[in-house]
PDB file of C-alpha atoms in Angstrom:
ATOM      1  CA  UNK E   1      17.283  -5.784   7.422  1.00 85.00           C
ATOM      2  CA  UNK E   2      17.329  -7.282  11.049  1.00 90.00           C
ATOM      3  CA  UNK E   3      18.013  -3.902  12.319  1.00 94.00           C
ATOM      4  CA  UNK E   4      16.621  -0.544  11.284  1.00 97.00           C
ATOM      5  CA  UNK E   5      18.488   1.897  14.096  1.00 97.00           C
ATOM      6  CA  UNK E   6      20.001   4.223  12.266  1.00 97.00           C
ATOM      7  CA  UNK E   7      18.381   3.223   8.633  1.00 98.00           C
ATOM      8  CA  UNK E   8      15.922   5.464   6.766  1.00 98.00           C
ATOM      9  CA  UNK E   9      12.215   4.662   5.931  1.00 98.00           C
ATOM     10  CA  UNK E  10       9.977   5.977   3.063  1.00 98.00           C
ATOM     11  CA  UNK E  11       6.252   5.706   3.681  1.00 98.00           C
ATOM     12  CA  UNK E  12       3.912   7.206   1.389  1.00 98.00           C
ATOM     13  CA  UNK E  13       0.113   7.366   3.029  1.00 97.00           C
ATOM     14  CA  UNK E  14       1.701   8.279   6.144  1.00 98.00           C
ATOM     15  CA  UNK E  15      -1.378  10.528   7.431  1.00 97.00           C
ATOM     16  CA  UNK E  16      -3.512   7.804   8.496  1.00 96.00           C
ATOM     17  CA  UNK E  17      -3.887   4.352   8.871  1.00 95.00           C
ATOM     18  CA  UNK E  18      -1.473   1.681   7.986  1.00 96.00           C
ATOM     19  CA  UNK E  19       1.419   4.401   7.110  1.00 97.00           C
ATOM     20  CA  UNK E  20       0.789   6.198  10.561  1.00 98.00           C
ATOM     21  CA  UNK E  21       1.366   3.005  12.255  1.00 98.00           C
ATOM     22  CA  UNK E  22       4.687   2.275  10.500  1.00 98.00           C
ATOM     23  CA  UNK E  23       5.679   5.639  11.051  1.00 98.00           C
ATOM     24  CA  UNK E  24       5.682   5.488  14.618  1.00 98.00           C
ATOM     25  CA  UNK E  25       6.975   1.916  14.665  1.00 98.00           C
ATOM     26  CA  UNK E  26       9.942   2.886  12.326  1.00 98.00           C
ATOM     27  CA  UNK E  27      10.322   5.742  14.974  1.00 98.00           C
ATOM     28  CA  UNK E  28      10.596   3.377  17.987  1.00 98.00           C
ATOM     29  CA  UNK E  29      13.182   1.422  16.137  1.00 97.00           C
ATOM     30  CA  UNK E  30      15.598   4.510  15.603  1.00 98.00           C
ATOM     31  CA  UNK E  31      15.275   5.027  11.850  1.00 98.00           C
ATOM     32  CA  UNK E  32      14.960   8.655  10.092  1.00 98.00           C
ATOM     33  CA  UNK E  33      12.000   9.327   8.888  1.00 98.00           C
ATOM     34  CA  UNK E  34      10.401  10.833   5.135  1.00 98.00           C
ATOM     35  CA  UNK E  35       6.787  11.069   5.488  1.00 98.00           C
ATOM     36  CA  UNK E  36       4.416  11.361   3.014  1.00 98.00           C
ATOM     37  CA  UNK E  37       0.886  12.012   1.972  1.00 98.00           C
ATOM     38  CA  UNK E  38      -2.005  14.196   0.049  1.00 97.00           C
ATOM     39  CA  UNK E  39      -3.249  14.836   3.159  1.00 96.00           C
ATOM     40  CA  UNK E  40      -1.187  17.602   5.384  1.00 96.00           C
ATOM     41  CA  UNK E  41      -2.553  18.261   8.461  1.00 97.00           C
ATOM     42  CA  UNK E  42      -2.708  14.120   8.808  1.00 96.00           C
ATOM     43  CA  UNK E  43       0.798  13.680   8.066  1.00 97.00           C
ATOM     44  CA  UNK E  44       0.999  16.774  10.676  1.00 98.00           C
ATOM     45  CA  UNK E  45      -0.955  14.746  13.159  1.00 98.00           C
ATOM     46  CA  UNK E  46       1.537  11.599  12.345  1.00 98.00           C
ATOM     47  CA  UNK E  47       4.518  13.662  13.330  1.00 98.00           C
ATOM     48  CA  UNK E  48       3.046  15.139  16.850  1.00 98.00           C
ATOM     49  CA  UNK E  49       2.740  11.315  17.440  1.00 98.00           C
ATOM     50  CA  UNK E  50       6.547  10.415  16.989  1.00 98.00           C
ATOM     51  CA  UNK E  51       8.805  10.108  19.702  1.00 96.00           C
ATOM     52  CA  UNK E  52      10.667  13.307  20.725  1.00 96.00           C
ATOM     53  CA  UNK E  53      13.831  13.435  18.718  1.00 96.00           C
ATOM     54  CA  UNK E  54      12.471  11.778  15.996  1.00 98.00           C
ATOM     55  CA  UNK E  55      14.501  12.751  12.306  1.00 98.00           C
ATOM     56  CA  UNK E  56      11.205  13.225   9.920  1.00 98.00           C
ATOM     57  CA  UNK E  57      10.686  15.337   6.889  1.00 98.00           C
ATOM     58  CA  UNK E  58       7.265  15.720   5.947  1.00 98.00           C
ATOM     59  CA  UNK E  59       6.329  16.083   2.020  1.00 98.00           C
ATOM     60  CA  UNK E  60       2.771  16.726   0.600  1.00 98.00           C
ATOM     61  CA  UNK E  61       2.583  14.503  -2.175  1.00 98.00           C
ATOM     62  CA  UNK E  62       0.300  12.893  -4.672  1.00 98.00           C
ATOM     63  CA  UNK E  63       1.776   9.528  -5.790  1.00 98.00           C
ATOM     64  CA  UNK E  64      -0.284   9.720  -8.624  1.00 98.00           C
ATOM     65  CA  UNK E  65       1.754  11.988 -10.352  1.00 98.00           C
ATOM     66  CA  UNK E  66       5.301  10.725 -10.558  1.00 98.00           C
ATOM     67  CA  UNK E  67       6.664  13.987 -10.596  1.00 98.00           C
ATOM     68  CA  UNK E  68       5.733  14.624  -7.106  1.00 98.00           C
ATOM     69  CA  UNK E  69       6.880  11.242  -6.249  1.00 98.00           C
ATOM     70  CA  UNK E  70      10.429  11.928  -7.785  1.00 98.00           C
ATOM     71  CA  UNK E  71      10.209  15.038  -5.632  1.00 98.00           C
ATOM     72  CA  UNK E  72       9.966  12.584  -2.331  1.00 98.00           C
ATOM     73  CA  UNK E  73      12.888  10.928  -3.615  1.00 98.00           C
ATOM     74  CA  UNK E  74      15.296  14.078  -4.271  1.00 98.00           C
ATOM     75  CA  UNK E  75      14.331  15.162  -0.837  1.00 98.00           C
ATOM     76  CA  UNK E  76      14.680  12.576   0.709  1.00 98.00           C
ATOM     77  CA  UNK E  77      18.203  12.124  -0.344  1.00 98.00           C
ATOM     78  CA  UNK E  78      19.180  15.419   0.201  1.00 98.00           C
ATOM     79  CA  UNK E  79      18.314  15.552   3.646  1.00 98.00           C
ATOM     80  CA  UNK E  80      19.378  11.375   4.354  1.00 98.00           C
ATOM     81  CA  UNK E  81      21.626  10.340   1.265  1.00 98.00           C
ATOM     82  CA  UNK E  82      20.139   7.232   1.305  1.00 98.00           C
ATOM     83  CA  UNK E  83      16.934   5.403   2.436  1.00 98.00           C
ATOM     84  CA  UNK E  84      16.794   1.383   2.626  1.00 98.00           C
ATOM     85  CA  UNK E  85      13.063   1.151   3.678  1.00 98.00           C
ATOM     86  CA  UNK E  86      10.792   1.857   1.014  1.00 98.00           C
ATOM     87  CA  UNK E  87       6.722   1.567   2.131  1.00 98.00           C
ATOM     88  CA  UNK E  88       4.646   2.279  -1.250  1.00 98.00           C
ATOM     89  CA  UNK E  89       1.710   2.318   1.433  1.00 98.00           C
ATOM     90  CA  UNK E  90      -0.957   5.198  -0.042  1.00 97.00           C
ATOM     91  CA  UNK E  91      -3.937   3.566  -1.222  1.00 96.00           C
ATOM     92  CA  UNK E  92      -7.708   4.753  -2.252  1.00 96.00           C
ATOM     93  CA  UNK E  93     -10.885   2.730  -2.240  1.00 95.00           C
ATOM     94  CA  UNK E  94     -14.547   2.530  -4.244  1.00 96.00           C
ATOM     95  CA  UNK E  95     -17.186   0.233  -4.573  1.00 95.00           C
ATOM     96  CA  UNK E  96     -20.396  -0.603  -7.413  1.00 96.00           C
ATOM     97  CA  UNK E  97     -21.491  -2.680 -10.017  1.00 97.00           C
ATOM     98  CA  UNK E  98     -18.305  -2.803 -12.975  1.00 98.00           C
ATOM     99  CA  UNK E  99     -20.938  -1.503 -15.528  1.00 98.00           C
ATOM    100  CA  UNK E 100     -21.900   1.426 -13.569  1.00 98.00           C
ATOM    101  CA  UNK E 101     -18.276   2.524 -13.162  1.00 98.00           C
ATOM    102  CA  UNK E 102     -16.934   5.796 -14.290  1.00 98.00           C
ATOM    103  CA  UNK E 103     -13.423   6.518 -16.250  1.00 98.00           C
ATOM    104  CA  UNK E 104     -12.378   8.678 -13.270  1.00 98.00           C
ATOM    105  CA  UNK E 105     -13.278   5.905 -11.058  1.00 98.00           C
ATOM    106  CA  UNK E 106     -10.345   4.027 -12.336  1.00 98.00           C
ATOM    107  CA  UNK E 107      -8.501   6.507 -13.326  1.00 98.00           C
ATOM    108  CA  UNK E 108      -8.364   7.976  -9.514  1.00 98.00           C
ATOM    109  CA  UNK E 109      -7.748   4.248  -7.992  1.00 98.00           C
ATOM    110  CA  UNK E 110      -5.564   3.168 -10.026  1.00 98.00           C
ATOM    111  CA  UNK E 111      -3.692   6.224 -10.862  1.00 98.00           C
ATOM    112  CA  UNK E 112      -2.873   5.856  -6.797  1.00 98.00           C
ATOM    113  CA  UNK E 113      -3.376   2.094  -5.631  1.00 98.00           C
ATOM    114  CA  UNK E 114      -1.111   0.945  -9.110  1.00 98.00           C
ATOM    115  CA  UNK E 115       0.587   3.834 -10.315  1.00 98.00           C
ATOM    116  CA  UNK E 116       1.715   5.420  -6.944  1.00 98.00           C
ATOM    117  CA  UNK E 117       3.815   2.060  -6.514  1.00 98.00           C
ATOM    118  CA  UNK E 118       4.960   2.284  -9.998  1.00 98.00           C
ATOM    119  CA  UNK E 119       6.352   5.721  -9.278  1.00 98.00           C
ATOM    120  CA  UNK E 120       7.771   4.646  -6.063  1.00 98.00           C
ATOM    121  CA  UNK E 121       9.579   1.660  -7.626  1.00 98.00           C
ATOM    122  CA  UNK E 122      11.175   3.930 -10.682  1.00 98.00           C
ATOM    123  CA  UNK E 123      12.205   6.568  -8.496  1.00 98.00           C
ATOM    124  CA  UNK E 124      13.875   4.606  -5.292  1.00 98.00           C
ATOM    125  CA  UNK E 125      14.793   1.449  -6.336  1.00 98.00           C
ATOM    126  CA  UNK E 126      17.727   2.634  -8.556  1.00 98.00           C
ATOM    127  CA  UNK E 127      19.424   4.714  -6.046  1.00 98.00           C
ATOM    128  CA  UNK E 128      18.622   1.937  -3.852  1.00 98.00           C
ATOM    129  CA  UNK E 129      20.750  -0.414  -6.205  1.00 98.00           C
ATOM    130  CA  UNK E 130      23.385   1.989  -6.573  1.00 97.00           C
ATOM    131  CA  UNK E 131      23.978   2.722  -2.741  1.00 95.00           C
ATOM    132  CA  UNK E 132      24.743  -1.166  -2.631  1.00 91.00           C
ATOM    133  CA  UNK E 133      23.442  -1.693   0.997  1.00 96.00           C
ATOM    134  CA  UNK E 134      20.669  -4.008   2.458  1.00 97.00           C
ATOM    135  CA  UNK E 135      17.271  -2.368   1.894  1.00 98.00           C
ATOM    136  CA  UNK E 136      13.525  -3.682   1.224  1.00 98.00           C
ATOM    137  CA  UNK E 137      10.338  -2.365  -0.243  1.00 98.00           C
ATOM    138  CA  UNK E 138       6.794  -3.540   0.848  1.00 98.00           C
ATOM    139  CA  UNK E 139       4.221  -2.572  -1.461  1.00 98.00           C
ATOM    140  CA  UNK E 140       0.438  -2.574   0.338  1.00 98.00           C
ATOM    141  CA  UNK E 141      -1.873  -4.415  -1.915  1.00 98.00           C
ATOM    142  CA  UNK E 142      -4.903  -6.545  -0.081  1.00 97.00           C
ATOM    143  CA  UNK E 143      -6.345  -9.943  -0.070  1.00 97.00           C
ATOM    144  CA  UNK E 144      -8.623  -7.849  -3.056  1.00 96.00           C
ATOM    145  CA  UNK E 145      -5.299  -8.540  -4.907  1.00 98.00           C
ATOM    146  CA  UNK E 146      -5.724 -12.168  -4.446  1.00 98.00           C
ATOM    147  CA  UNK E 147      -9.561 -12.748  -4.822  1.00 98.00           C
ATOM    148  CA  UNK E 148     -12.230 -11.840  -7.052  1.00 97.00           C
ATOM    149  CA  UNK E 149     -14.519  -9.274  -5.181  1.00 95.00           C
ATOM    150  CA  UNK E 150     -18.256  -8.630  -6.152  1.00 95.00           C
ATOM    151  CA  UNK E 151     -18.772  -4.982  -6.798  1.00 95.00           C
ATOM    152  CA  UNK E 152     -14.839  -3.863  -6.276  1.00 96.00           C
ATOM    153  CA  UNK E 153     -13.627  -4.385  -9.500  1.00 98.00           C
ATOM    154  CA  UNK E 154     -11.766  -1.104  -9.702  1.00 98.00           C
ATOM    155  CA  UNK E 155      -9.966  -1.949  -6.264  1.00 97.00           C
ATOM    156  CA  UNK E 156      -9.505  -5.521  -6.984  1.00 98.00           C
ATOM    157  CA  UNK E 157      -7.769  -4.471 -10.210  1.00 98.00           C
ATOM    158  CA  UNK E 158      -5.529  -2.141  -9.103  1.00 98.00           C
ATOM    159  CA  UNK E 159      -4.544  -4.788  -6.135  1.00 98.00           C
ATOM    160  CA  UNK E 160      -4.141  -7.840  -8.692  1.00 98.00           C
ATOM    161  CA  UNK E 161      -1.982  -5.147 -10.100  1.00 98.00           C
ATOM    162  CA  UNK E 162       0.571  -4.222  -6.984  1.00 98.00           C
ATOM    163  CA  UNK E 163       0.430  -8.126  -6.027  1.00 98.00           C
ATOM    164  CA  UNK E 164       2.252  -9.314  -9.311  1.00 98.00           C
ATOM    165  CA  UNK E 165       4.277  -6.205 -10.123  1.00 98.00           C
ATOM    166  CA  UNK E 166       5.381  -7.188  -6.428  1.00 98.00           C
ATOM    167  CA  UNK E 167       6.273 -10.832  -7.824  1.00 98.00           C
ATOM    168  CA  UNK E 168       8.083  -9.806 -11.209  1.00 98.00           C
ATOM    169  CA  UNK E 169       9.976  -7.126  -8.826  1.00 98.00           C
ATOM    170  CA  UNK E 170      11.318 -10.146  -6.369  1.00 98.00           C
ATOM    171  CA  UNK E 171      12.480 -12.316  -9.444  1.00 98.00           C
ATOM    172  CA  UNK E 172      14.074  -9.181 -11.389  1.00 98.00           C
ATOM    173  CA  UNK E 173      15.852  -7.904  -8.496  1.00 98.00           C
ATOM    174  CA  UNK E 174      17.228 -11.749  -7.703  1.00 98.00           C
ATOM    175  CA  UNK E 175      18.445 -12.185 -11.098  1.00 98.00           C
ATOM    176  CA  UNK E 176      20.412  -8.978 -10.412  1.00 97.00           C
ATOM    177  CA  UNK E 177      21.908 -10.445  -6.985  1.00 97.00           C
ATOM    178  CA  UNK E 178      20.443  -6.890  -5.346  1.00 98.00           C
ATOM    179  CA  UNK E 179      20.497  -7.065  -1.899  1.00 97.00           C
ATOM    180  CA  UNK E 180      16.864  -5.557  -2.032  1.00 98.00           C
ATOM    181  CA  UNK E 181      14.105  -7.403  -0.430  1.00 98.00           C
ATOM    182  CA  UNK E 182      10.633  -7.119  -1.674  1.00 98.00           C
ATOM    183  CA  UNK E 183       7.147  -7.827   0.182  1.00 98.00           C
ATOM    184  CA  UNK E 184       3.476  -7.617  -0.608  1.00 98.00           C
ATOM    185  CA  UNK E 185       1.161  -6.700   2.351  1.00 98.00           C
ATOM    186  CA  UNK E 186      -2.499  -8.334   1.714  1.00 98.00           C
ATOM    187  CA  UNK E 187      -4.751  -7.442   4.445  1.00 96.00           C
ATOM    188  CA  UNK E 188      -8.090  -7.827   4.869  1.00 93.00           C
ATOM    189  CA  UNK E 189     -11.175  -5.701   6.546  1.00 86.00           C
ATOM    190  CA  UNK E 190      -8.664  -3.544   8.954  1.00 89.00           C
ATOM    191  CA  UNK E 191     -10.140   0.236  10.455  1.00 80.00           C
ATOM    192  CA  UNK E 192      -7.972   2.742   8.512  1.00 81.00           C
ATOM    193  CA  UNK E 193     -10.324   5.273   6.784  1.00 74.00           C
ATOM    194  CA  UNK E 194      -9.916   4.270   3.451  1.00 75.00           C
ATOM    195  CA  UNK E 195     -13.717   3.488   3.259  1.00 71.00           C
ATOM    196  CA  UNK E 196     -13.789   7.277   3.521  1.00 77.00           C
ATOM    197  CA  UNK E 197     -10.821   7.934   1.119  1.00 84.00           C
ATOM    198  CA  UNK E 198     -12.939  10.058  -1.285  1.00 88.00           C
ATOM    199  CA  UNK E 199     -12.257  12.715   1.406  1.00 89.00           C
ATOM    200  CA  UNK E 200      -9.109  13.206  -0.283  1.00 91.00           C
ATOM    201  CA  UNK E 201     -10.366  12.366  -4.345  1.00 94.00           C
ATOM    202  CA  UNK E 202      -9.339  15.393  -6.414  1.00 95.00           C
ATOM    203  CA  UNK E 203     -12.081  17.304  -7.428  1.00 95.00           C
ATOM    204  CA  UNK E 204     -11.411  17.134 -11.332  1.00 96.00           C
ATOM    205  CA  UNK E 205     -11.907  13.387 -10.878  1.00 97.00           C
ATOM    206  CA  UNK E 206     -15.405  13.674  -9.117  1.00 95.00           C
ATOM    207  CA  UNK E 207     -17.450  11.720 -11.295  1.00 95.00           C
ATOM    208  CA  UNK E 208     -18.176   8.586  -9.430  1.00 96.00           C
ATOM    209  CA  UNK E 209     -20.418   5.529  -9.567  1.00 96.00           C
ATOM    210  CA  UNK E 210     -23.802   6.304  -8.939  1.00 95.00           C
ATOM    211  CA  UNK E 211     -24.637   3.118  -7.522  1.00 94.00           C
ATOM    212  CA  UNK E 212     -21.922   3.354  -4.917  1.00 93.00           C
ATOM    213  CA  UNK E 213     -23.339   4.314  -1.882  1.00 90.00           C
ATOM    214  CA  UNK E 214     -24.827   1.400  -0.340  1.00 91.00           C
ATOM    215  CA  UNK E 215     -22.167  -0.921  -1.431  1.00 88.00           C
ATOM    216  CA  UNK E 216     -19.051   1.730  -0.154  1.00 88.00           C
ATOM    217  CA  UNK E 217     -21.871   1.357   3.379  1.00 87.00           C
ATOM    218  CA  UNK E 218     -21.223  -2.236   3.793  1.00 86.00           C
ATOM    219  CA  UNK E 219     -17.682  -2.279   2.903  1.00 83.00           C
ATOM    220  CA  UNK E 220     -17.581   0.737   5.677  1.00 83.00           C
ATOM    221  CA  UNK E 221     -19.934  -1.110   8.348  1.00 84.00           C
ATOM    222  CA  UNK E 222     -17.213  -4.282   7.199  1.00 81.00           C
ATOM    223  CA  UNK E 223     -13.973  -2.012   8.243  1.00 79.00           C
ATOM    224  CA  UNK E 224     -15.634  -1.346  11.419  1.00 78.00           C
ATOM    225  CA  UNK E 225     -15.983  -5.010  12.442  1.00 78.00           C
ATOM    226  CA  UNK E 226     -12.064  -5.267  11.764  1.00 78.00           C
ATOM    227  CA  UNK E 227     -10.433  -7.909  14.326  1.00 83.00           C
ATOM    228  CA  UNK E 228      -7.472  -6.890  13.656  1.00 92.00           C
ATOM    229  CA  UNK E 229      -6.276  -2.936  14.176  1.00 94.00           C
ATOM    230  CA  UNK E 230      -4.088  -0.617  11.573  1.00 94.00           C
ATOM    231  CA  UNK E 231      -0.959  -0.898  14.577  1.00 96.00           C
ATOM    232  CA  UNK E 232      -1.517  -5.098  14.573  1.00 96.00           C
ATOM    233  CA  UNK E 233      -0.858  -4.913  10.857  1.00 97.00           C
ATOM    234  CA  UNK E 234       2.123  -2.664  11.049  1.00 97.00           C
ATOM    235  CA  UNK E 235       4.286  -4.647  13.654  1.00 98.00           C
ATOM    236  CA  UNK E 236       3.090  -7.722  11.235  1.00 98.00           C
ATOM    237  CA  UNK E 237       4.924  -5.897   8.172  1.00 98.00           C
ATOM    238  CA  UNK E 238       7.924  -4.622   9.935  1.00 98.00           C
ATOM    239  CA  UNK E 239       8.387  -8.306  11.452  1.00 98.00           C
ATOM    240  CA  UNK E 240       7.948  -9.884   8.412  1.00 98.00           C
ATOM    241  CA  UNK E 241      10.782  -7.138   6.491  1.00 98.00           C
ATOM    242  CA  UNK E 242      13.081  -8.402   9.156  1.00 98.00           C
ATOM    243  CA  UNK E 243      12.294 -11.657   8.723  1.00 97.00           C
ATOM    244  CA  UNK E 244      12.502 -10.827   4.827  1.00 97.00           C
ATOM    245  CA  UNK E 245       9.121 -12.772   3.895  1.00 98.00           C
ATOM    246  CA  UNK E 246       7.191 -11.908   0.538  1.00 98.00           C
ATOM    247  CA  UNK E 247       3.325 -12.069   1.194  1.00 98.00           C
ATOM    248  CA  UNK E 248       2.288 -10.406   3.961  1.00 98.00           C
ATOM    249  CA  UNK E 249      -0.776 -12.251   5.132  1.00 97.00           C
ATOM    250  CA  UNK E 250      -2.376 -10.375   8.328  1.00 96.00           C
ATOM    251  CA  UNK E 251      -5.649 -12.136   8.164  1.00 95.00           C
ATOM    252  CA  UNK E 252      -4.989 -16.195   7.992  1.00 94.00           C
ATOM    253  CA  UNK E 253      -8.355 -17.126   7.502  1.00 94.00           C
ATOM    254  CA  UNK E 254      -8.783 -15.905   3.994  1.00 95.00           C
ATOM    255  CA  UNK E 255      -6.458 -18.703   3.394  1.00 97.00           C
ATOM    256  CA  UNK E 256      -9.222 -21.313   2.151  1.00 97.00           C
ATOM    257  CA  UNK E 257     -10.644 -18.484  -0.638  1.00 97.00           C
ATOM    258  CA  UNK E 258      -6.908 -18.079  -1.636  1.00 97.00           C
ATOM    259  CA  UNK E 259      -6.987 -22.079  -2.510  1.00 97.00           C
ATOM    260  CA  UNK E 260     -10.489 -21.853  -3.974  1.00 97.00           C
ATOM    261  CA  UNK E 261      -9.790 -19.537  -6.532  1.00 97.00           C
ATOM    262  CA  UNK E 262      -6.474 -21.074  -7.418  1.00 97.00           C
ATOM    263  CA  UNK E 263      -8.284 -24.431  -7.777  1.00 97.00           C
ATOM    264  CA  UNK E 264     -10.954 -23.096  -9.961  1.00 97.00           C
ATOM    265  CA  UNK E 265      -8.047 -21.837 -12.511  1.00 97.00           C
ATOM    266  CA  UNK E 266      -6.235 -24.781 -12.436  1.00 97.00           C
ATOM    267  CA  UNK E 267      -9.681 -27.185 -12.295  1.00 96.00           C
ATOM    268  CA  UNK E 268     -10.834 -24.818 -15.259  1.00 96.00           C
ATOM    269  CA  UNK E 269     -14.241 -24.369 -13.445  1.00 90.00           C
ATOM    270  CA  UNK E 270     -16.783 -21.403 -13.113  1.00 96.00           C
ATOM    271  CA  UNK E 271     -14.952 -19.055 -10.443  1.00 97.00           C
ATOM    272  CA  UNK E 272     -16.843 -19.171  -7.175  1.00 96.00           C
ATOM    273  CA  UNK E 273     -17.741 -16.337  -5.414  1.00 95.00           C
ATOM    274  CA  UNK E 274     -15.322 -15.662  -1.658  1.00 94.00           C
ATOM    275  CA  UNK E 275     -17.706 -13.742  -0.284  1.00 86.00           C
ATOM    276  CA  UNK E 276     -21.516 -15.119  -0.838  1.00 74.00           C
TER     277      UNK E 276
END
């Protein structure tokens, strides 16, 4: 995947954020476009951005629901007959105490963050194996996928989650000599909006932690502070798909609470906390 002219991309979250950035860097490198999102007028926003000539299908869709998500995929084919870039990008965020959480708190996170790369992974990566060409998926996860993070269980969960289904994807699809790379992007504290993703949380799954607030504040005050910006991370990830490495790490200093927590599980000590 050293060149993308030509080739076709697959972003889901591609309203805002990390999937807007791809989008127009996937633009700049010649590929066709299919664009997708819950939220509309964003992904309408992300096309007006594009450069002029740009091939780009947008399609409202919940990734939730794997239905919609096998929609994607039929249109996208249709209109491309193939696509060898595949990012399962959309992503939702909340914050509290675990025993203050609410069933639709998890079922709305990981329903998107977890299942929404599920669905992505069922529905492209076998039409992906039969077209027989190079082609590579990065799934967005977070360094939450890799540490243990007071008061975002639900988000650190359903990042453990895309991290290792990530993993198990790589070996299966080298045991089947695909020509289908795989990366996991783990960023940390980066300015997207998804601090404010309950915007876009469906209204039948409303019921959220009461205790929330002030902890979704700091996470948001946190984002802010971000040294690194959503278009940094994107030429990261396309850079590293060309280069075809696995973990995406934008943010090098949460190395040393990488190696902690790994040393606690293999020392078999108490699990210290990476962000006292």
């Amino acid at each position: 995947m050293k060149t993308l002219a030509g080739k076709v991309a697959v972003i889901t979250g591609a309203g805002s954020g990390f999937g807007r950035e791809l989008a127009l860097l996937c633009a700049q490198e010649g590929m066709r476009l299919s664009l997708a999102d819950v939220d509309e007028k964003g992904l309408e926003a992300t096309r007006d951005l594009l450069p002029a000539g740009t091939a780009a299908l947008l399609q409202r869709c919940d990734v939730s629901q794997g239905w919609q998500v096998q929609q994607l995929a039929d249109r996208t084919y249709a209109e491309y007959g193939s696509a060898q870039l595949l990012f399962n990008n959309a992503g939702v965020a909340v914050a509290g105490p675990t025993w203050t959480t609410t069933e639709q708190d998890w079922e709305w996170v990981l329903g998107v963050n977890l299942m929404g790369v599920v669905h992505g992974i069922r529905n492209f990566v076998p039409r992906m194996l039969k077209q027989g060409d190079e082609c590579h998926i990065v799934n967005t996860a977070s360094v939450a996928g890799l540490l243990a993070v007071p008061a975002s269980s639900v988000y650190c969960v359903s990042k453990h989650g895309v991290v290792v289904m990530s993993e198990c994807l790589h070996h299966e699809l080298q045991a089947a000599s695909a020509q289908i790379g795989v990366s996991v992007l783990c960023p940390a504290y980066v300015n997207t909006g998804i601090a404010d993703a309950a915007r876009n949380r469906p209204g039948e799954l409303a019921d959220a932690n009461p205790e929330a607030a002030a902890y979704e504040e700091r996470v948001r005050q946190a984002v802010k502070k971000g040294k690194i910006s959503a278009a940094d991370v994107a030429r990261i990830t396309i850079d590293a798909v060309k280069e075809n490495r696995f973990y995406i790490l934008t943010h090098p200093a949460i190395k040393p609470a990488v190696e902690m927590r790994l040393r606690d599980i293999v020392d078999g000590g108490q699990p210290r906390n990476p962000m006292p």
